Short mmCIF file of C-alpha atoms in Angstrom, two decimals:
data_model
loop_
_atom_site.label_atom_id
_atom_site.label_comp_id
_atom_site.label_asym_id
_atom_site.label_seq_id
_atom_site.Cartn_x
_atom_site.Cartn_y
_atom_site.Cartn_z
CA MET A 1 -19.31 -5.15 -17.23
CA GLU A 2 -16.01 -3.24 -15.56
CA LYS A 3 -13.87 -5.86 -14.02
CA LYS A 4 -12.67 -4.90 -10.63
CA SER A 5 -9.51 -4.32 -9.49
CA VAL A 6 -7.62 -5.34 -5.90
CA PHE A 7 -7.34 -1.68 -4.77
CA ASP A 8 -11.54 -0.84 -5.78
CA GLU A 9 -12.03 -2.30 -2.19
CA LEU A 10 -9.52 -0.78 -0.07
CA PRO A 11 -10.09 2.07 2.56
CA LEU A 12 -8.06 4.83 1.62
CA LEU A 13 -5.13 3.97 4.22
CA ILE A 14 -3.98 0.95 4.76
CA ALA A 15 -1.08 -0.90 7.12
CA VAL A 16 2.10 -2.15 5.30
CA PRO A 17 1.83 -5.20 6.36
CA HIS A 18 -1.40 -5.65 4.35
CA ALA A 19 -0.03 -3.45 1.37
CA ALA A 20 3.28 -5.85 1.75
CA GLU A 21 0.56 -9.08 1.04
CA ILE A 22 -1.27 -7.13 -1.77
CA LEU A 23 2.27 -7.17 -3.19
CA GLY A 24 3.72 -10.28 -2.59
CA ILE A 25 6.75 -9.42 -0.54
CA SER A 26 8.16 -9.47 2.95
CA ARG A 27 6.97 -7.09 5.41
CA ALA A 28 10.35 -6.01 6.26
CA LEU A 29 10.89 -5.18 2.45
CA ALA A 30 7.38 -3.00 2.43
CA TYR A 31 8.74 -1.15 5.62
CA ARG A 32 12.04 -0.47 4.26
CA LEU A 33 10.76 0.85 1.12
CA ALA A 34 8.19 3.05 2.90
CA ALA A 35 11.38 4.26 4.90
CA THR A 36 12.84 5.12 1.83
CA GLY A 37 10.12 6.96 0.05
CA GLU A 38 9.62 4.55 -2.64
CA LEU A 39 6.22 3.15 -1.20
CA PRO A 40 3.77 5.77 -0.84
CA SER A 41 2.85 6.21 3.03
CA ARG A 42 1.79 8.11 5.44
CA ARG A 43 2.82 8.11 9.62
CA LEU A 44 -0.21 8.96 11.84
CA GLY A 45 -0.36 8.21 15.68
CA GLY A 46 3.20 5.95 15.60
CA ARG A 47 1.73 4.00 12.66
CA VAL A 48 3.17 3.73 8.92
CA TYR A 49 0.03 3.44 6.32
CA VAL A 50 0.04 3.26 2.70
CA VAL A 51 -1.99 5.54 0.39
CA THR A 52 -4.27 3.37 -1.57
CA SER A 53 -4.32 5.65 -4.09
CA GLU A 54 -0.76 6.00 -4.33
CA LEU A 55 -0.35 2.09 -3.97
CA ARG A 56 -1.66 1.81 -7.91
CA ASP A 57 0.78 4.06 -9.44
CA PHE A 58 3.27 2.20 -7.44
CA VAL A 59 2.27 -0.74 -8.93
CA ALA A 60 1.62 0.68 -12.22
CA ALA A 61 4.65 2.13 -12.47
#
């Protein structure tokens, strides 16, 4: 049986605070990383979301 990853259950985009929780960092740091482009994010309708597939690569790096 294949081991499931936390990323397998996530939608395509997640809110920055949720990504911060997964990464174990503060919300403020997650927003700073998103603003600098270090955390893969997209802005939709004035809100910032993290791209789940790219978050997996971010964690692996």
